[in-house]
Short mmCIF file of C-alpha atoms in Angstrom, two decimals:
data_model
loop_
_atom_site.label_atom_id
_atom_site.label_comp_id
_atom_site.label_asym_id
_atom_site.label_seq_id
_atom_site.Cartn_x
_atom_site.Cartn_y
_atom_site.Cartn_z
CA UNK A 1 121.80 135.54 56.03
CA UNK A 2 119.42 132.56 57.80
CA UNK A 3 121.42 130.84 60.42
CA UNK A 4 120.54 127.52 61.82
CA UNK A 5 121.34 124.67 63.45
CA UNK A 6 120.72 122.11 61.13
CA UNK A 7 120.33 122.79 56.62
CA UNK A 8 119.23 119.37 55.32
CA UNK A 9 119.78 120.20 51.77
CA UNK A 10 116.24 118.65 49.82
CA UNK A 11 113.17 118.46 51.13
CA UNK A 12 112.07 114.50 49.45
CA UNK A 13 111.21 111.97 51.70
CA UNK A 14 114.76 111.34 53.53
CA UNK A 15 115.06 115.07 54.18
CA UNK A 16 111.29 115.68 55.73
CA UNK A 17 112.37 112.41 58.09
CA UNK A 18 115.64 114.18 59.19
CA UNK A 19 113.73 117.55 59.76
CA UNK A 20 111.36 115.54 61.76
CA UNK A 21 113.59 113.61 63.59
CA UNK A 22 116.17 116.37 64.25
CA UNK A 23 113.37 118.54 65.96
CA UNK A 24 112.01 115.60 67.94
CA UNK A 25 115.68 115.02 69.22
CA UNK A 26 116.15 118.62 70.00
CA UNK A 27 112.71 118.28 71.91
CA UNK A 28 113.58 115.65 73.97
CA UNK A 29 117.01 117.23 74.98
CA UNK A 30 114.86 120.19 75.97
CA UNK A 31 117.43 122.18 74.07
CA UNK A 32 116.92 125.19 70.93
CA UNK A 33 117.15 123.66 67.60
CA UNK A 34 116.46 125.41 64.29
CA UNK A 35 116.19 122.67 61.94
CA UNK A 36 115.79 123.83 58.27
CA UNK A 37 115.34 121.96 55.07
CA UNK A 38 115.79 123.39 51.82
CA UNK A 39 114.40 122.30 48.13
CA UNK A 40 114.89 123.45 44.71
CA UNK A 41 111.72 122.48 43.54
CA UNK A 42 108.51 125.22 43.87
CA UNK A 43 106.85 122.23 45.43
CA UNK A 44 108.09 119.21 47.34
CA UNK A 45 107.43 115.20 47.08
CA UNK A 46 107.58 114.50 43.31
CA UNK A 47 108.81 111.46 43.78
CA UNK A 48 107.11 110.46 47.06
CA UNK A 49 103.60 111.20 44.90
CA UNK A 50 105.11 108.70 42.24
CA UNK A 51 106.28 106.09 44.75
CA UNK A 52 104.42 102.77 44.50
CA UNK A 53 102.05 103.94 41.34
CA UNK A 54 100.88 106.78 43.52
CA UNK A 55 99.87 104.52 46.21
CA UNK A 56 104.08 105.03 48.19
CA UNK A 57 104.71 101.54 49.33
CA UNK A 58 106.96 103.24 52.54
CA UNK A 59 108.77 99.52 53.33
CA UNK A 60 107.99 96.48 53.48
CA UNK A 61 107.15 94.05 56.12
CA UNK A 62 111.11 92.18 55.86
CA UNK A 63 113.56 94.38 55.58
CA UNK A 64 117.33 93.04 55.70
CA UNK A 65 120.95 94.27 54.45
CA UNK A 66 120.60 92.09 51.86
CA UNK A 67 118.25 93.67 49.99
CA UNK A 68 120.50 96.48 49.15
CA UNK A 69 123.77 97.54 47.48
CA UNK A 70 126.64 98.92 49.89
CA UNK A 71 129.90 98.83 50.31
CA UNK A 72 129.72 96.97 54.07
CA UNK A 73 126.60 94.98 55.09
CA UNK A 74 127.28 95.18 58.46
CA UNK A 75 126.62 99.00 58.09
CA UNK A 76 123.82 98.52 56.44
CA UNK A 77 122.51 96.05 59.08
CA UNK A 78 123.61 98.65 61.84
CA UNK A 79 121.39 101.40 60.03
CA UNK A 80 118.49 99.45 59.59
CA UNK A 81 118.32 97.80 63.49
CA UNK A 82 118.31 101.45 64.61
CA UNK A 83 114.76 102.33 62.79
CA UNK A 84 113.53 98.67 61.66
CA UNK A 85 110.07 97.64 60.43
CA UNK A 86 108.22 98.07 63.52
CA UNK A 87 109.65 101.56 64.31
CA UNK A 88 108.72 102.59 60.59
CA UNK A 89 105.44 101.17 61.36
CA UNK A 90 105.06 103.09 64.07
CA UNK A 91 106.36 106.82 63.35
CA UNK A 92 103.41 106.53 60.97
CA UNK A 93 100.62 105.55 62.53
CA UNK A 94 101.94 108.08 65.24
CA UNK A 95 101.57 110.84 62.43
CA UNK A 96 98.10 109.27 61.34
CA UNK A 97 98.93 107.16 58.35
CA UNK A 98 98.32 103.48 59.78
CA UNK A 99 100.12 100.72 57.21
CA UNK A 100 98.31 97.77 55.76
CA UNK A 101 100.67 94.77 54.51
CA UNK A 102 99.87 93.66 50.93
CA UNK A 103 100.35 90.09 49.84
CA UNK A 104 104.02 91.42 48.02
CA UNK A 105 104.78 91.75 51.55
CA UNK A 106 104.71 95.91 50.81
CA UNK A 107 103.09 97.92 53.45
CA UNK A 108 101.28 100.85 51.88
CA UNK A 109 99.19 103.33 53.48
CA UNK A 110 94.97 102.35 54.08
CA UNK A 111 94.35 105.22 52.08
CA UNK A 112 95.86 103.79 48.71
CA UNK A 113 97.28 107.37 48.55
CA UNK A 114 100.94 108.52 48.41
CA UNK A 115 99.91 112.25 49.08
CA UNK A 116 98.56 110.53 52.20
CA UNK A 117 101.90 110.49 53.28
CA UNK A 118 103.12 113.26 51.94
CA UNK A 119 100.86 115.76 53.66
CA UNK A 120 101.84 114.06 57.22
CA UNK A 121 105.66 114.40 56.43
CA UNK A 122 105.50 118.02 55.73
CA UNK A 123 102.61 118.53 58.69
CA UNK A 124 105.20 117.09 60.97
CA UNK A 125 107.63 119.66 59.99
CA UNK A 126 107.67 123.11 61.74
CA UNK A 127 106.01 125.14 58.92
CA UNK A 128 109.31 127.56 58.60
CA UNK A 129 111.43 124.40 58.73
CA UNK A 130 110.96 123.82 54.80
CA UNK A 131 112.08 126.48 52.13
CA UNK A 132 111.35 125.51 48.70
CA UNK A 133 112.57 127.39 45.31
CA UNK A 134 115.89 126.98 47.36
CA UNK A 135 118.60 125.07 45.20
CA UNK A 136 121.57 124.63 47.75
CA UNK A 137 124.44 125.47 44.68
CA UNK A 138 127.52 125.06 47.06
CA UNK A 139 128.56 124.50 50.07
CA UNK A 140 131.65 125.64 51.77
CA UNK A 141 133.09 126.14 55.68
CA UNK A 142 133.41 129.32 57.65
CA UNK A 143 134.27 130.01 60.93
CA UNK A 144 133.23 126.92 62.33
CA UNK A 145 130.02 126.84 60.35
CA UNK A 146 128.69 125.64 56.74
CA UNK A 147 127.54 128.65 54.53
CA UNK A 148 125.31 127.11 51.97
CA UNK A 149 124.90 129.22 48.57
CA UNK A 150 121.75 129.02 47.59
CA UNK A 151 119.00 130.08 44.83
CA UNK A 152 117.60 132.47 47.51
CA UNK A 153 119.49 133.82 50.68
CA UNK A 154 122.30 131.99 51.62
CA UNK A 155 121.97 130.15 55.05
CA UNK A 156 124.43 130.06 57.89
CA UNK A 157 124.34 125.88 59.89
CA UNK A 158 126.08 124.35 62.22
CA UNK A 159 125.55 120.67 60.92
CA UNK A 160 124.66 120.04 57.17
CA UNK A 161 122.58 116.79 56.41
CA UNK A 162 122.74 115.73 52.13
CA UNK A 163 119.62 114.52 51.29
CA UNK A 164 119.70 115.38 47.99
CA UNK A 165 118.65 111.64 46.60
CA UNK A 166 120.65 110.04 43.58
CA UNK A 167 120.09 110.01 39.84
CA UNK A 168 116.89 108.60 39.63
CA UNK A 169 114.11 111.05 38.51
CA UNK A 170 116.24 114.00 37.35
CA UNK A 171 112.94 115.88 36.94
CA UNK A 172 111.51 115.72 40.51
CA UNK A 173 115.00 117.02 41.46
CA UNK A 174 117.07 113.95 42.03
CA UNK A 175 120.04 114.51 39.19
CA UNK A 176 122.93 113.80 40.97
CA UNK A 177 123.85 117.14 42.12
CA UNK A 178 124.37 116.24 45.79
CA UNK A 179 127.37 114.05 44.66
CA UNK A 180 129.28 116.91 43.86
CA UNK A 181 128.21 119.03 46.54
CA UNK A 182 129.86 116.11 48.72
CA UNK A 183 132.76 115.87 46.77
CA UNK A 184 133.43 119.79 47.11
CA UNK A 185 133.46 119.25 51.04
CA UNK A 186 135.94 116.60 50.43
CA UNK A 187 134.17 113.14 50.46
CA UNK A 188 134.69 110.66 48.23
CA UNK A 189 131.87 109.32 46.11
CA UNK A 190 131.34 105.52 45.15
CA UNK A 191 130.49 105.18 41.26
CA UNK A 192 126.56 104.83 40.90
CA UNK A 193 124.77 102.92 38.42
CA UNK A 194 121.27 102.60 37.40
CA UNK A 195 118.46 100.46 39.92
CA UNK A 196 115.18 99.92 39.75
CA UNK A 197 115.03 100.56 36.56
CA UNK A 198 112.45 99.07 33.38
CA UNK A 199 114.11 96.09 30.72
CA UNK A 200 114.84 97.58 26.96
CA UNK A 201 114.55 94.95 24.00
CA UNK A 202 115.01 95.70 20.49
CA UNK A 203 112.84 97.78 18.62
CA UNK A 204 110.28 95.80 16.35
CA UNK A 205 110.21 92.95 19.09
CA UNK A 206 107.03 91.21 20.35
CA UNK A 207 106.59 92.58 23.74
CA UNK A 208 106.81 96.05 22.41
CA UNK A 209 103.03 95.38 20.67
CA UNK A 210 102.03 94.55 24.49
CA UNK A 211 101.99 97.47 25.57
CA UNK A 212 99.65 98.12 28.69
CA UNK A 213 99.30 93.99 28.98
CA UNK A 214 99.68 93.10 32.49
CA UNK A 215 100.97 89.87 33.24
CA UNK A 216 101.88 87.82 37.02
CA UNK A 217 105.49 86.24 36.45
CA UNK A 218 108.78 84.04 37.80
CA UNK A 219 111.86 85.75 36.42
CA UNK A 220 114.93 83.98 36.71
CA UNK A 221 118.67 85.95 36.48
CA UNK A 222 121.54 83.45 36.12
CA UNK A 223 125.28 83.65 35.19
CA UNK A 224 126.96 82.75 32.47
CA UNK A 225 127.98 79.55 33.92
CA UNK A 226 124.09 78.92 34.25
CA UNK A 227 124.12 79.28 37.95
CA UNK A 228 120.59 80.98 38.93
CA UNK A 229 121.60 84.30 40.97
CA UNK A 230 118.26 85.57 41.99
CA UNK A 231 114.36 84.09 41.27
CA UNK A 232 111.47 86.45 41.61
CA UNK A 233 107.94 85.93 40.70
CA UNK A 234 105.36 89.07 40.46
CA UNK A 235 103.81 91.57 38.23
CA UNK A 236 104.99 93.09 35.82
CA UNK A 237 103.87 95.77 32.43
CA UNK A 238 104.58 95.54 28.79
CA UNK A 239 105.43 99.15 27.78
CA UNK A 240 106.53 100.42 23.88
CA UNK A 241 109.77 99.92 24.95
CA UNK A 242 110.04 96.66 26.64
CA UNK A 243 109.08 95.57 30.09
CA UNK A 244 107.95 97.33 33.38
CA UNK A 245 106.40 96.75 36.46
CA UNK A 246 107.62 96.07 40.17
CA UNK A 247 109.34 92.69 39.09
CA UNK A 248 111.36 94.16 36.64
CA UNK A 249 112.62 97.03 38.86
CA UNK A 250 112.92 94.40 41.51
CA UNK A 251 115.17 92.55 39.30
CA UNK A 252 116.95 95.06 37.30
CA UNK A 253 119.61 95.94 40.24
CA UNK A 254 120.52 92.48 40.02
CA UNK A 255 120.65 91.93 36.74
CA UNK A 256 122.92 95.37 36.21
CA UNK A 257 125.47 94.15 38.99
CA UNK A 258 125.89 91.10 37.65
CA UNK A 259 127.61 93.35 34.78
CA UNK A 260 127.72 90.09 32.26
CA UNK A 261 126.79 90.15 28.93
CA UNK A 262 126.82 86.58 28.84
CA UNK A 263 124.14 86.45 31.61
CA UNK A 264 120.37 85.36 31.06
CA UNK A 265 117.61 86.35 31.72
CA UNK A 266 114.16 84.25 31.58
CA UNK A 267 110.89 85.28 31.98
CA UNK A 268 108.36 82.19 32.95
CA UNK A 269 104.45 82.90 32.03
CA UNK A 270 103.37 80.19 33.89
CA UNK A 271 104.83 80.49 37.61
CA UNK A 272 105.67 77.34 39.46
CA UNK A 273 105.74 75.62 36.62
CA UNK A 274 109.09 74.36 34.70
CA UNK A 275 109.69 73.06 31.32
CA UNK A 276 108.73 69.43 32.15
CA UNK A 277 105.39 70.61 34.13
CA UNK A 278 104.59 73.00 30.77
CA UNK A 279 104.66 69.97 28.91
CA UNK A 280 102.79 67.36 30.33
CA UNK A 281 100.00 70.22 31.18
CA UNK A 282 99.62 71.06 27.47
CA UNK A 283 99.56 67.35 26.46
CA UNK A 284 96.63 66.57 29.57
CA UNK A 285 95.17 69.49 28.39
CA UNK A 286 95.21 68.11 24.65
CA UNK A 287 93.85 64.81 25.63
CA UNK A 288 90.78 66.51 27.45
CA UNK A 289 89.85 68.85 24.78
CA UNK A 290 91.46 67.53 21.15
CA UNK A 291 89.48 69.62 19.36
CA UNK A 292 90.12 72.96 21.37
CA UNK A 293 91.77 75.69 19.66
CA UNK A 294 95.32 76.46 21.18
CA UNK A 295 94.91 79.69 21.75
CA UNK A 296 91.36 78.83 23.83
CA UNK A 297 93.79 76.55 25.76
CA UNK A 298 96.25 79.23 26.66
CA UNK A 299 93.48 81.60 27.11
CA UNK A 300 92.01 80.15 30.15
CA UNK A 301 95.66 81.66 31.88
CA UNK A 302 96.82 83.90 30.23
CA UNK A 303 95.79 87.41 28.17
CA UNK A 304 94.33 87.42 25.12
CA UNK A 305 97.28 89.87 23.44
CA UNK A 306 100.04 88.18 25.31
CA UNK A 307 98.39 84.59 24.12
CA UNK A 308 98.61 86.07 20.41
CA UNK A 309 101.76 87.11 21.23
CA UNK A 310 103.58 84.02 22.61
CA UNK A 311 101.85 81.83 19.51
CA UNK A 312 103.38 84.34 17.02
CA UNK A 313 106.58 84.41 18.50
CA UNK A 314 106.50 80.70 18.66
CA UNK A 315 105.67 80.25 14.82
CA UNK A 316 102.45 78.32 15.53
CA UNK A 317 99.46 79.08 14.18
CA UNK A 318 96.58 79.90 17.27
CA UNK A 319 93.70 78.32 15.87
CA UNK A 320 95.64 74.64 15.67
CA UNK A 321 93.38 71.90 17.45
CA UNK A 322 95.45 70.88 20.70
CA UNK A 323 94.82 67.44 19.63
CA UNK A 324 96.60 68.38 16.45
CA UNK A 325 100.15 69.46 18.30
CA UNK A 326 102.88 67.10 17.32
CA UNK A 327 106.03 66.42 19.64
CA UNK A 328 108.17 69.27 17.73
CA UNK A 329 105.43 71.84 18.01
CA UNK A 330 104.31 71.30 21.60
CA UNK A 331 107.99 71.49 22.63
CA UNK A 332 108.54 74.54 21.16
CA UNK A 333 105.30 76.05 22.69
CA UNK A 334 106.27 75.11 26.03
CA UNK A 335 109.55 76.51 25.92
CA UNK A 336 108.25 80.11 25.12
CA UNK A 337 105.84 79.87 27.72
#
């Protein structure tokens, strides 16, 4: 049997920063410190590879409490004041991925590469530190000590770090199995639901003939009272399914907790522009170019498919002279866009 000091069970990108961190500690104690972290997966950082669309946006360049579910802000504040932005920025370029801050206010690495950062996490870990092909299948307390069953040999620790990530990407190895490998050592588990995830809509509608259309955005959650809860504007991806793309998984946590299916959800084509704005541009617009087709109108901000699209689903027909758009009409148009 392996003993060690330390079994982080998975070997992702919160597990390669406690193997790191745990030896640098030991190192600067001056003390022995077998720090070990074990994966199921033949190889490690699925889902740091994925991060970001294979770029791995590591944080970004505000990072507060706010920005993410707990149970106690103030913990989460705590947490986040002991290894904030700078720090983050830092441990990086100290392992030779400098950050560069893109206009989302993400910091990615200069290389536009997520195995960038892969390749330094593991190359800061002691090369036995990381086992894979190791799934840690319980945990229970001996002597003092945590023996951890495992796919392989089963490893003797003093301290046990979970790191086991949540339900996200069940087939990069985050399923949800480290919630019951804390609940078997006694902890209690708060009920998880889904973040950061993509928008369904209803098969056979519009946006699902979009898909691949790329499209900047302001989406607006609000209650059923009408109250607006969160604004966003960004990118996001028509799929065959519905809608993608960092705004939407932005949004969707929001959206989810608000947990009512009276709530609304808008999606604005034209950011920074409302209703009344929408209107008076298409009648300028009209007054300019009377003999324009609509859809040449539209065209000069929007895609081609998603024009098409938005005319469709708006019952007008595209190749209408904007000079030709009566009150009703223009209305209508405005209030899809």
């Amino acid at each position: 049997m392996d003993e060690v000091d330390v079994a982080i069970v998975g070997a992702g990108a919160a597990g390669l920063m406690a193997a790191i961190c745990g030896a640098r500690q030991a190192e600067d104690t001056a003390s022995r410190c077998r720090v070990l972290a074990l994966d199921g997966a033949a190889r490690i950082g699925a889902k740091i590879l994925i991060a970001g669309g294979g770029r791995c946006n590591v944080t970004h360049d505000v990072v507060t409490a706010e920005d993410f579910n707990g149970t106690s802000r103030n913990t989460i504040a705590r947490i986040l004041r002991t290894f904030d932005v700078a720090a983050t920025v830092g441990f990086f370029d100290s392992l030779g991925v400098p950050l560069k801050r893109e206009e989302t206010g993400k910091l990615f690495p200069v290389t536009n590469s997520a195995r960038t950062v892969l390749e330094a996490l593991t190359g800061a870990v002691h090369p036995a530190g990381i086992r894979c092909s190791a799934r840690v299948q319980g945990i229970r307390r001996k002597d003092g000590h945590f023996i951890l069953e495992t796919t392989g040999e089963p490893v003797r620790a003093r301290r046990v770090v979970l790191a086991s990530g949540g339900r996200s990407v069940p087939q990069t190895g985050s399923d949800g199995g480290g919630y019951e490998l804390a609940r078997s050592l006694g902890h209690s588990v708060t009920a998880t639901f889904p973040g950061l995830v993509p928008l369904l809509v209803q098969p056979g509608h519009w946006a699902t003939r979009l898909s691949g259309v790329r499209a900047e955005v302001e989406l607006t959650l609000r209650s059923s009272s009408g109250k607006t809860i969160r604004r966003e504007r960004g990118s996001i991806l028509f799929t065959h399914f519905g809608v993608s793309g960092p705004l939407v998984l932005d949004m969707s946590r929001h959206w989810i907790a608000e947990g009512s299916p009276s709530a609304g959800l808008t999606m604005n084509f034209l950011p920074g522009m409302d209703f009344p704005s929408v209107d008076k541009w298409i009648v300028r617009e009209a007054k300019k170019r009377p003999r324009a087709a609509l859809s040449t109108l539209l065209q000069s901000r929007l895609a081609e498919r998603l024009v098409s699209a938005l005319v469709s689903a708006a019952s007008i027909d595209p190749a209408t002279h904007c000079g030709r758009l009566d009150r009703e009409v223009r209305r209508r148009l405005a209030h899809t866009l």
